[in-house]
PDB file of C-alpha atoms in Angstrom:
ATOM      1  CA  MET Y  92      32.810  98.563  57.029  1.00  0.00           C
ATOM      2  CA  GLU Y  93      31.115  96.861  59.955  1.00  0.00           C
ATOM      3  CA  ARG Y  94      27.675  98.061  60.973  1.00  0.00           C
ATOM      4  CA  ARG Y  95      27.600  99.990  64.262  1.00  0.00           C
ATOM      5  CA  ASP Y  96      25.724  98.294  67.124  1.00  0.00           C
ATOM      6  CA  LYS Y  97      22.515 100.046  68.128  1.00  0.00           C
ATOM      7  CA  ILE Y  98      23.624 101.249  71.578  1.00  0.00           C
ATOM      8  CA  ASN Y  99      26.765 102.884  70.205  1.00  0.00           C
ATOM      9  CA  TYR Y 100      24.683 104.330  67.366  1.00  0.00           C
ATOM     10  CA  TYR Y 101      22.507 106.175  69.897  1.00  0.00           C
ATOM     11  CA  LEU Y 102      25.583 107.137  71.923  1.00  0.00           C
ATOM     12  CA  ASP Y 103      27.089 108.524  68.691  1.00  0.00           C
ATOM     13  CA  LEU Y 104      23.933 110.635  68.306  1.00  0.00           C
ATOM     14  CA  ALA Y 105      24.350 111.892  71.884  1.00  0.00           C
ATOM     15  CA  ASP Y 106      27.958 112.763  71.065  1.00  0.00           C
ATOM     16  CA  VAL Y 107      26.855 114.814  68.040  1.00  0.00           C
ATOM     17  CA  VAL Y 108      24.165 116.523  70.150  1.00  0.00           C
ATOM     18  CA  SER Y 109      26.866 117.439  72.694  1.00  0.00           C
ATOM     19  CA  SER Y 110      28.585 119.557  70.033  1.00  0.00           C
ATOM     20  CA  ARG Y 111      25.796 122.145  70.536  1.00  0.00           C
ATOM     21  CA  SER Y 112      26.782 122.593  74.209  1.00  0.00           C
ATOM     22  CA  THR Y 113      27.761 126.071  75.341  1.00  0.00           C
ATOM     23  CA  CYS Y 114      29.603 125.129  78.550  1.00  0.00           C
ATOM     24  CA  LEU Y 115      33.281 126.109  78.715  1.00  0.00           C
ATOM     25  CA  ARG Y 116      34.213 123.036  80.792  1.00  0.00           C
ATOM     26  CA  ARG Y 117      32.311 120.001  79.521  1.00  0.00           C
ATOM     27  CA  HIS Y 118      30.020 119.234  76.609  1.00  0.00           C
ATOM     28  CA  TYR Y 119      27.244 116.705  77.229  1.00  0.00           C
ATOM     29  CA  GLY Y 120      24.551 115.403  74.946  1.00  0.00           C
ATOM     30  CA  ALA Y 121      21.541 113.282  75.866  1.00  0.00           C
ATOM     31  CA  VAL Y 122      19.189 111.324  73.631  1.00  0.00           C
ATOM     32  CA  ILE Y 123      15.967 109.690  74.845  1.00  0.00           C
ATOM     33  CA  VAL Y 124      14.878 106.642  72.844  1.00  0.00           C
ATOM     34  CA  LYS Y 125      11.832 104.397  73.075  1.00  0.00           C
ATOM     35  CA  ASN Y 126      11.017 101.515  70.733  1.00  0.00           C
ATOM     36  CA  ASP Y 127      13.909 102.510  68.452  1.00  0.00           C
ATOM     37  CA  GLU Y 128      12.512 106.009  68.027  1.00  0.00           C
ATOM     38  CA  VAL Y 129      14.327 109.139  69.171  1.00  0.00           C
ATOM     39  CA  ILE Y 130      11.909 110.935  71.493  1.00  0.00           C
ATOM     40  CA  SER Y 131      14.053 113.921  72.444  1.00  0.00           C
ATOM     41  CA  THR Y 132      17.574 115.340  72.582  1.00  0.00           C
ATOM     42  CA  GLY Y 133      19.255 117.792  74.935  1.00  0.00           C
ATOM     43  CA  TYR Y 134      22.604 119.456  75.452  1.00  0.00           C
ATOM     44  CA  VAL Y 135      24.179 121.699  78.084  1.00  0.00           C
ATOM     45  CA  GLY Y 136      23.242 125.358  77.725  1.00  0.00           C
ATOM     46  CA  ALA Y 137      21.811 128.396  79.467  1.00  0.00           C
ATOM     47  CA  PRO Y 138      18.027 128.751  79.643  1.00  0.00           C
ATOM     48  CA  ARG Y 139      16.434 130.147  76.488  1.00  0.00           C
ATOM     49  CA  GLY Y 140      17.017 133.875  76.134  1.00  0.00           C
ATOM     50  CA  ARG Y 141      19.887 134.018  78.641  1.00  0.00           C
ATOM     51  CA  LYS Y 142      23.504 134.402  77.648  1.00  0.00           C
ATOM     52  CA  ASN Y 143      25.594 131.235  77.507  1.00  0.00           C
ATOM     53  CA  CYS Y 144      29.024 130.893  79.076  1.00  0.00           C
ATOM     54  CA  THR Y 145      30.445 130.825  75.545  1.00  0.00           C
ATOM     55  CA  ASP Y 146      28.834 134.258  74.964  1.00  0.00           C
ATOM     56  CA  LEU Y 147      30.192 135.640  78.243  1.00  0.00           C
ATOM     57  CA  ASN Y 148      33.620 133.989  77.871  1.00  0.00           C
ATOM     58  CA  PHE Y 149      33.725 132.887  81.486  1.00  0.00           C
ATOM     59  CA  CYS Y 150      32.500 130.148  83.776  1.00  0.00           C
ATOM     60  CA  ILE Y 151      31.917 131.104  87.399  1.00  0.00           C
ATOM     61  CA  ARG Y 152      32.500 127.526  88.591  1.00  0.00           C
ATOM     62  CA  GLN Y 153      35.782 127.382  86.684  1.00  0.00           C
ATOM     63  CA  GLU Y 154      36.917 130.774  88.029  1.00  0.00           C
ATOM     64  CA  MET Y 155      36.149 129.588  91.573  1.00  0.00           C
ATOM     65  CA  ASN Y 156      37.977 126.259  90.979  1.00  0.00           C
ATOM     66  CA  ILE Y 157      34.873 124.281  91.928  1.00  0.00           C
ATOM     67  CA  PRO Y 158      35.455 120.552  91.370  1.00  0.00           C
ATOM     68  CA  ARG Y 159      33.329 118.379  89.125  1.00  0.00           C
ATOM     69  CA  GLY Y 160      30.068 117.388  90.789  1.00  0.00           C
ATOM     70  CA  GLU Y 161      29.845 120.298  93.220  1.00  0.00           C
ATOM     71  CA  ARG Y 162      27.930 123.589  93.505  1.00  0.00           C
ATOM     72  CA  TYR Y 163      25.763 123.188  90.402  1.00  0.00           C
ATOM     73  CA  GLU Y 164      23.485 125.916  91.722  1.00  0.00           C
ATOM     74  CA  LEU Y 165      26.135 128.420  90.571  1.00  0.00           C
ATOM     75  CA  CYS Y 166      26.096 127.107  87.000  1.00  0.00           C
ATOM     76  CA  ARG Y 167      24.278 129.117  84.287  1.00  0.00           C
ATOM     77  CA  SER Y 168      23.431 126.004  82.308  1.00  0.00           C
ATOM     78  CA  VAL Y 169      20.661 123.460  82.224  1.00  0.00           C
ATOM     79  CA  HIS Y 170      22.129 119.947  81.996  1.00  0.00           C
ATOM     80  CA  ALA Y 171      21.714 117.818  78.882  1.00  0.00           C
ATOM     81  CA  GLU Y 172      19.541 115.254  80.680  1.00  0.00           C
ATOM     82  CA  ALA Y 173      17.198 117.966  81.963  1.00  0.00           C
ATOM     83  CA  ASN Y 174      16.918 119.627  78.547  1.00  0.00           C
ATOM     84  CA  ALA Y 175      16.064 116.298  76.910  1.00  0.00           C
ATOM     85  CA  ILE Y 176      13.419 115.581  79.561  1.00  0.00           C
ATOM     86  CA  ILE Y 177      11.929 119.078  79.278  1.00  0.00           C
ATOM     87  CA  SER Y 178      11.499 118.584  75.529  1.00  0.00           C
ATOM     88  CA  ALA Y 179       9.675 115.238  75.748  1.00  0.00           C
ATOM     89  CA  GLU Y 180       6.215 114.067  76.713  1.00  0.00           C
ATOM     90  CA  ARG Y 181       6.262 112.010  79.917  1.00  0.00           C
ATOM     91  CA  GLU Y 182       4.009 109.355  78.400  1.00  0.00           C
ATOM     92  CA  LYS Y 183       6.625 108.734  75.703  1.00  0.00           C
ATOM     93  CA  MET Y 184       9.473 108.625  78.244  1.00  0.00           C
ATOM     94  CA  ILE Y 185       7.936 105.916  80.432  1.00  0.00           C
ATOM     95  CA  GLY Y 186       9.997 102.783  79.819  1.00  0.00           C
ATOM     96  CA  SER Y 187      12.495 104.600  77.591  1.00  0.00           C
ATOM     97  CA  SER Y 188      16.286 104.698  77.587  1.00  0.00           C
ATOM     98  CA  MET Y 189      18.584 107.711  77.809  1.00  0.00           C
ATOM     99  CA  PHE Y 190      21.944 107.798  76.049  1.00  0.00           C
ATOM    100  CA  LEU Y 191      24.533 110.180  77.486  1.00  0.00           C
ATOM    101  CA  CYS Y 192      27.914 111.261  76.173  1.00  0.00           C
ATOM    102  CA  GLY Y 193      30.272 113.899  77.546  1.00  0.00           C
ATOM    103  CA  ARG Y 194      33.541 115.433  76.351  1.00  0.00           C
ATOM    104  CA  GLU Y 195      36.114 117.631  78.046  1.00  0.00           C
ATOM    105  CA  VAL Y 196      36.175 120.974  76.253  1.00  0.00           C
ATOM    106  CA  GLY Y 197      39.948 121.460  76.560  1.00  0.00           C
ATOM    107  CA  SER Y 198      41.041 118.076  75.220  1.00  0.00           C
ATOM    108  CA  GLY Y 199      37.980 116.877  73.333  1.00  0.00           C
ATOM    109  CA  GLU Y 200      38.345 113.554  75.149  1.00  0.00           C
ATOM    110  CA  ILE Y 201      35.309 111.496  76.123  1.00  0.00           C
ATOM    111  CA  ILE Y 202      34.691 111.832  79.865  1.00  0.00           C
ATOM    112  CA  ASN Y 203      35.335 108.421  81.389  1.00  0.00           C
ATOM    113  CA  ASN Y 204      33.180 107.212  84.289  1.00  0.00           C
ATOM    114  CA  SER Y 205      30.801 110.181  84.197  1.00  0.00           C
ATOM    115  CA  ASN Y 206      27.368 110.025  85.758  1.00  0.00           C
ATOM    116  CA  SER Y 207      24.286 112.178  86.055  1.00  0.00           C
ATOM    117  CA  CYS Y 208      24.240 114.634  88.954  1.00  0.00           C
ATOM    118  CA  SER Y 209      21.817 114.022  91.806  1.00  0.00           C
ATOM    119  CA  MET Y 210      19.269 116.524  90.429  1.00  0.00           C
ATOM    120  CA  CYS Y 211      19.304 114.941  86.961  1.00  0.00           C
ATOM    121  CA  LYS Y 212      18.980 111.494  88.533  1.00  0.00           C
ATOM    122  CA  ARG Y 213      15.819 112.649  90.275  1.00  0.00           C
ATOM    123  CA  MET Y 214      14.408 114.009  87.006  1.00  0.00           C
ATOM    124  CA  ILE Y 215      15.288 110.792  85.142  1.00  0.00           C
ATOM    125  CA  ILE Y 216      13.511 108.761  87.837  1.00  0.00           C
ATOM    126  CA  ASN Y 217      10.390 110.939  87.709  1.00  0.00           C
ATOM    127  CA  ALA Y 218      10.339 110.953  83.901  1.00  0.00           C
ATOM    128  CA  GLY Y 219       9.931 107.167  83.929  1.00  0.00           C
ATOM    129  CA  ILE Y 220      13.160 106.462  82.057  1.00  0.00           C
ATOM    130  CA  GLU Y 221      14.244 102.872  82.771  1.00  0.00           C
ATOM    131  CA  ARG Y 222      17.845 102.696  81.575  1.00  0.00           C
ATOM    132  CA  VAL Y 223      20.706 105.117  81.082  1.00  0.00           C
ATOM    133  CA  PHE Y 224      23.633 104.269  78.839  1.00  0.00           C
ATOM    134  CA  VAL Y 225      26.762 106.336  79.531  1.00  0.00           C
ATOM    135  CA  ARG Y 226      29.677 106.400  77.083  1.00  0.00           C
ATOM    136  CA  ASP Y 227      33.158 105.766  78.519  1.00  0.00           C
ATOM    137  CA  SER Y 228      35.074 105.504  75.225  1.00  0.00           C
ATOM    138  CA  ARG Y 229      34.227 105.327  71.528  1.00  0.00           C
ATOM    139  CA  ASP Y 230      33.023 101.727  71.888  1.00  0.00           C
ATOM    140  CA  GLU Y 231      32.616 101.188  75.648  1.00  0.00           C
ATOM    141  CA  TYR Y 232      29.680 102.230  77.779  1.00  0.00           C
ATOM    142  CA  ARG Y 233      27.884 101.452  81.004  1.00  0.00           C
ATOM    143  CA  GLU Y 234      24.235 100.502  81.300  1.00  0.00           C
ATOM    144  CA  ILE Y 235      22.521 101.785  84.427  1.00  0.00           C
ATOM    145  CA  ASN Y 236      19.187 100.414  85.549  1.00  0.00           C
ATOM    146  CA  VAL Y 237      17.398 103.481  86.960  1.00  0.00           C
ATOM    147  CA  GLN Y 238      15.746 101.258  89.573  1.00  0.00           C
ATOM    148  CA  GLU Y 239      19.223 101.029  91.186  1.00  0.00           C
ATOM    149  CA  TRP Y 240      19.120 104.800  91.783  1.00  0.00           C
ATOM    150  CA  ILE Y 241      15.769 104.355  93.487  1.00  0.00           C
ATOM    151  CA  ASP Y 242      16.887 101.375  95.591  1.00  0.00           C
ATOM    152  CA  ASN Y 243      20.261 102.929  96.542  1.00  0.00           C
ATOM    153  CA  ASP Y 244      18.980 106.356  97.587  1.00  0.00           C
ATOM    154  CA  GLU Y 245      22.165 108.445  97.694  1.00  0.00           C
ATOM    155  CA  SER Y 246      20.498 111.207  99.654  1.00  0.00           C
ATOM    156  CA  LEU Y 247      20.181 108.895 102.666  1.00  0.00           C
ATOM    157  CA  ASN Y 248      23.914 108.288 103.021  1.00  0.00           C
ATOM    158  CA  GLY Y 249      25.386 111.543 101.746  1.00  0.00           C
ATOM    159  CA  THR Y 250      27.139 110.016  98.733  1.00  0.00           C
ATOM    160  CA  PHE Y 251      25.987 111.498  95.472  1.00  0.00           C
ATOM    161  CA  GLY Y 252      27.781 109.284  92.960  1.00  0.00           C
ATOM    162  CA  TYR Y 253      29.946 111.850  91.243  1.00  0.00           C
TER     163      TYR Y 253
END
């Protein structure tokens, strides 16, 4: 058996973390790594103490047919990226990498061409994370230099990269 490359290893960890998600639409997992050490993990779920969509058996965004990437203020959940950032010390995140993997709940398929929402992008920038690796298939991924999000400020042109 061939040894897994390091980036896909961390993306595999993010995929496992995503299995804790409580969203009825999409499961995401995030892993923050610096110097080959896992700093933090996060998955999609309601704030601590509040009921999850899986507990309530409904998703307001799904019931309202809200498309992917829109009206996140209606969502009960905290995104995987945000939960990972909340659980880490900023000093450890400076210069780190985030690994992100998402799956469709209905099919279990990896979400191809996904990206962090505009709010999570802002948190990733402020956390000092330098690179984000996003899984597109079991072995394929994209590497995003966070500086590109700073240089190409989506809020200036109204395109939010969903």
